[in-house]
Amino acid sequence: MPDSSTVAGPTPDLTRKAVAEAVGTFILVFFAVGAAVVGLETMSRLAVAVAFGFVLLALAYAIGPVSGCHVNPAVTLGVLMRKGITTTEAIYYWIAQLVGAILGAALLKLMVSSFGGVKDETGALGTNNWGATITAGGTFVLEVVLTFLLVFVVLLVTSRAAAPGFAGLAIGLVLTVIHIVGIPLDGTSVNPARSIGPALLNGGEPLAHVWMFIVAPLIGGAIAALASPYFETAVSKTDTDPTGADVPA
């Protein structure tokens, strides 16, 4: 029998990071998308936008020191392109994020079923879509630009040139602004995992259209990774922010 110590697999540290990403994405979907599901009409779009920002802000300080708090495949792609993580780490992050998002959406689905009896105020489990207030082309441009802004900010405020300790605040605020703009149009994705989870559980047209909310955010994240180095300044390697990804300056 082969020595079990030589069997390939994630290191304990990588496993811990992946679990943090799964838990974080689960929390983001259940609480932030859940805010839209249970309160889009009764609490307003602004309240939902704030919920997304506050949840991510809290997660940045809670799991940022463990995994960098990506909880978003587009952010992971940006960090990978900036050589903040390895390809192996990125793959585990992406898998964990999808698992967390699907579990979060599954729990939301249970809550709006006859079992939970909660009214779904979005009518579609908080999924993203286009058609009513924006075209497919408009959605593509919107998601690329909004995701660019999110990943651009994440990469810069978590770089070695950033003021330590303030990354979570900046990221939470920018996600709030992004949702204020995007919710009336396509529900705001900027996060493929956030879109895939609810779409899989809801089905129908949102599932048929989910490709847009995978492709456009990844493109936006990639553009941000290419642009961010031009806005960074070199500082001491010890000057890092523990609340976010350690991205080289």
PDB file of C-alpha atoms in Angstrom, residues 111-196:
ATOM      1  CA  MET A 111     -37.179  29.034   3.530  1.00  0.00           C
ATOM      2  CA  VAL A 112     -39.404  30.195   0.659  1.00  0.00           C
ATOM      3  CA  SER A 113     -40.904  26.727   0.182  1.00  0.00           C
ATOM      4  CA  SER A 114     -43.977  25.475   1.969  1.00  0.00           C
ATOM      5  CA  PHE A 115     -41.641  24.309   4.712  1.00  0.00           C
ATOM      6  CA  GLY A 116     -40.444  27.817   5.573  1.00  0.00           C
ATOM      7  CA  GLY A 117     -43.447  29.754   4.343  1.00  0.00           C
ATOM      8  CA  VAL A 118     -41.403  32.919   3.636  1.00  0.00           C
ATOM      9  CA  LYS A 119     -42.548  35.153   0.779  1.00  0.00           C
ATOM     10  CA  ASP A 120     -39.962  35.570  -1.976  1.00  0.00           C
ATOM     11  CA  GLU A 121     -40.206  39.274  -2.759  1.00  0.00           C
ATOM     12  CA  THR A 122     -37.915  38.943  -5.784  1.00  0.00           C
ATOM     13  CA  GLY A 123     -40.084  36.235  -7.305  1.00  0.00           C
ATOM     14  CA  ALA A 124     -37.019  34.311  -8.438  1.00  0.00           C
ATOM     15  CA  LEU A 125     -34.862  33.551  -5.370  1.00  0.00           C
ATOM     16  CA  GLY A 126     -32.780  36.689  -5.814  1.00  0.00           C
ATOM     17  CA  THR A 127     -31.418  35.576  -9.175  1.00  0.00           C
ATOM     18  CA  ASN A 128     -29.864  37.899 -11.737  1.00  0.00           C
ATOM     19  CA  ASN A 129     -31.485  38.493 -15.105  1.00  0.00           C
ATOM     20  CA  TRP A 130     -32.021  40.974 -17.876  1.00  0.00           C
ATOM     21  CA  GLY A 131     -34.986  41.948 -20.032  1.00  0.00           C
ATOM     22  CA  ALA A 132     -37.291  44.103 -17.922  1.00  0.00           C
ATOM     23  CA  THR A 133     -35.046  47.121 -17.346  1.00  0.00           C
ATOM     24  CA  ILE A 134     -31.876  46.385 -19.341  1.00  0.00           C
ATOM     25  CA  THR A 135     -30.854  44.525 -22.501  1.00  0.00           C
ATOM     26  CA  ALA A 136     -28.408  41.636 -22.729  1.00  0.00           C
ATOM     27  CA  GLY A 137     -25.788  43.971 -24.191  1.00  0.00           C
ATOM     28  CA  GLY A 138     -26.389  46.513 -21.469  1.00  0.00           C
ATOM     29  CA  THR A 139     -26.091  43.795 -18.847  1.00  0.00           C
ATOM     30  CA  PHE A 140     -22.755  42.680 -20.243  1.00  0.00           C
ATOM     31  CA  VAL A 141     -21.325  46.203 -20.118  1.00  0.00           C
ATOM     32  CA  LEU A 142     -22.814  46.837 -16.671  1.00  0.00           C
ATOM     33  CA  GLU A 143     -21.419  43.661 -15.129  1.00  0.00           C
ATOM     34  CA  VAL A 144     -17.974  44.140 -16.650  1.00  0.00           C
ATOM     35  CA  VAL A 145     -17.765  47.725 -15.359  1.00  0.00           C
ATOM     36  CA  LEU A 146     -19.203  47.020 -11.906  1.00  0.00           C
ATOM     37  CA  THR A 147     -16.988  43.979 -11.391  1.00  0.00           C
ATOM     38  CA  PHE A 148     -13.978  45.919 -12.627  1.00  0.00           C
ATOM     39  CA  LEU A 149     -14.660  48.513  -9.934  1.00  0.00           C
ATOM     40  CA  LEU A 150     -15.039  45.892  -7.204  1.00  0.00           C
ATOM     41  CA  VAL A 151     -11.917  43.892  -8.062  1.00  0.00           C
ATOM     42  CA  PHE A 152      -9.918  47.052  -8.775  1.00  0.00           C
ATOM     43  CA  VAL A 153     -10.675  48.354  -5.300  1.00  0.00           C
ATOM     44  CA  VAL A 154     -10.042  44.958  -3.666  1.00  0.00           C
ATOM     45  CA  LEU A 155      -6.628  44.608  -5.313  1.00  0.00           C
ATOM     46  CA  LEU A 156      -5.538  48.137  -4.460  1.00  0.00           C
ATOM     47  CA  VAL A 157      -6.739  48.352  -0.861  1.00  0.00           C
ATOM     48  CA  THR A 158      -5.304  44.938  -0.002  1.00  0.00           C
ATOM     49  CA  SER A 159      -1.948  45.636  -1.636  1.00  0.00           C
ATOM     50  CA  ARG A 160       1.174  46.503   0.307  1.00  0.00           C
ATOM     51  CA  ALA A 161       0.664  50.159  -0.584  1.00  0.00           C
ATOM     52  CA  ALA A 162      -2.681  50.369   1.221  1.00  0.00           C
ATOM     53  CA  ALA A 163      -3.345  51.733   4.690  1.00  0.00           C
ATOM     54  CA  PRO A 164      -3.391  48.650   6.961  1.00  0.00           C
ATOM     55  CA  GLY A 165      -6.716  47.870   8.607  1.00  0.00           C
ATOM     56  CA  PHE A 166      -9.025  49.739   6.246  1.00  0.00           C
ATOM     57  CA  ALA A 167      -9.439  47.253   3.395  1.00  0.00           C
ATOM     58  CA  GLY A 168     -12.668  45.754   4.715  1.00  0.00           C
ATOM     59  CA  LEU A 169     -14.299  49.166   5.064  1.00  0.00           C
ATOM     60  CA  ALA A 170     -13.407  50.227   1.527  1.00  0.00           C
ATOM     61  CA  ILE A 171     -14.540  46.928   0.024  1.00  0.00           C
ATOM     62  CA  GLY A 172     -17.841  46.956   1.903  1.00  0.00           C
ATOM     63  CA  LEU A 173     -18.567  50.524   0.849  1.00  0.00           C
ATOM     64  CA  VAL A 174     -17.791  49.944  -2.818  1.00  0.00           C
ATOM     65  CA  LEU A 175     -19.983  46.829  -2.894  1.00  0.00           C
ATOM     66  CA  THR A 176     -22.828  48.884  -1.429  1.00  0.00           C
ATOM     67  CA  VAL A 177     -22.469  51.529  -4.145  1.00  0.00           C
ATOM     68  CA  ILE A 178     -22.268  48.844  -6.830  1.00  0.00           C
ATOM     69  CA  HIS A 179     -25.551  47.338  -5.642  1.00  0.00           C
ATOM     70  CA  ILE A 180     -27.263  50.715  -5.466  1.00  0.00           C
ATOM     71  CA  VAL A 181     -26.505  51.080  -9.180  1.00  0.00           C
ATOM     72  CA  GLY A 182     -27.077  47.493 -10.276  1.00  0.00           C
ATOM     73  CA  ILE A 183     -30.083  46.238  -8.323  1.00  0.00           C
ATOM     74  CA  PRO A 184     -32.680  48.180 -10.383  1.00  0.00           C
ATOM     75  CA  LEU A 185     -31.142  46.903 -13.618  1.00  0.00           C
ATOM     76  CA  ASP A 186     -30.116  43.244 -13.376  1.00  0.00           C
ATOM     77  CA  GLY A 187     -30.130  42.578  -9.640  1.00  0.00           C
ATOM     78  CA  THR A 188     -26.329  43.017  -9.494  1.00  0.00           C
ATOM     79  CA  SER A 189     -24.085  40.014  -9.808  1.00  0.00           C
ATOM     80  CA  VAL A 190     -20.375  41.001  -9.911  1.00  0.00           C
ATOM     81  CA  ASN A 191     -19.908  37.515  -8.474  1.00  0.00           C
ATOM     82  CA  PRO A 192     -20.382  34.326 -10.545  1.00  0.00           C
ATOM     83  CA  ALA A 193     -20.866  32.157  -7.440  1.00  0.00           C
ATOM     84  CA  ARG A 194     -23.569  34.472  -6.078  1.00  0.00           C
ATOM     85  CA  SER A 195     -25.404  34.132  -9.419  1.00  0.00           C
ATOM     86  CA  ILE A 196     -24.894  30.403  -9.969  1.00  0.00           C
TER      87      ILE A 196
END
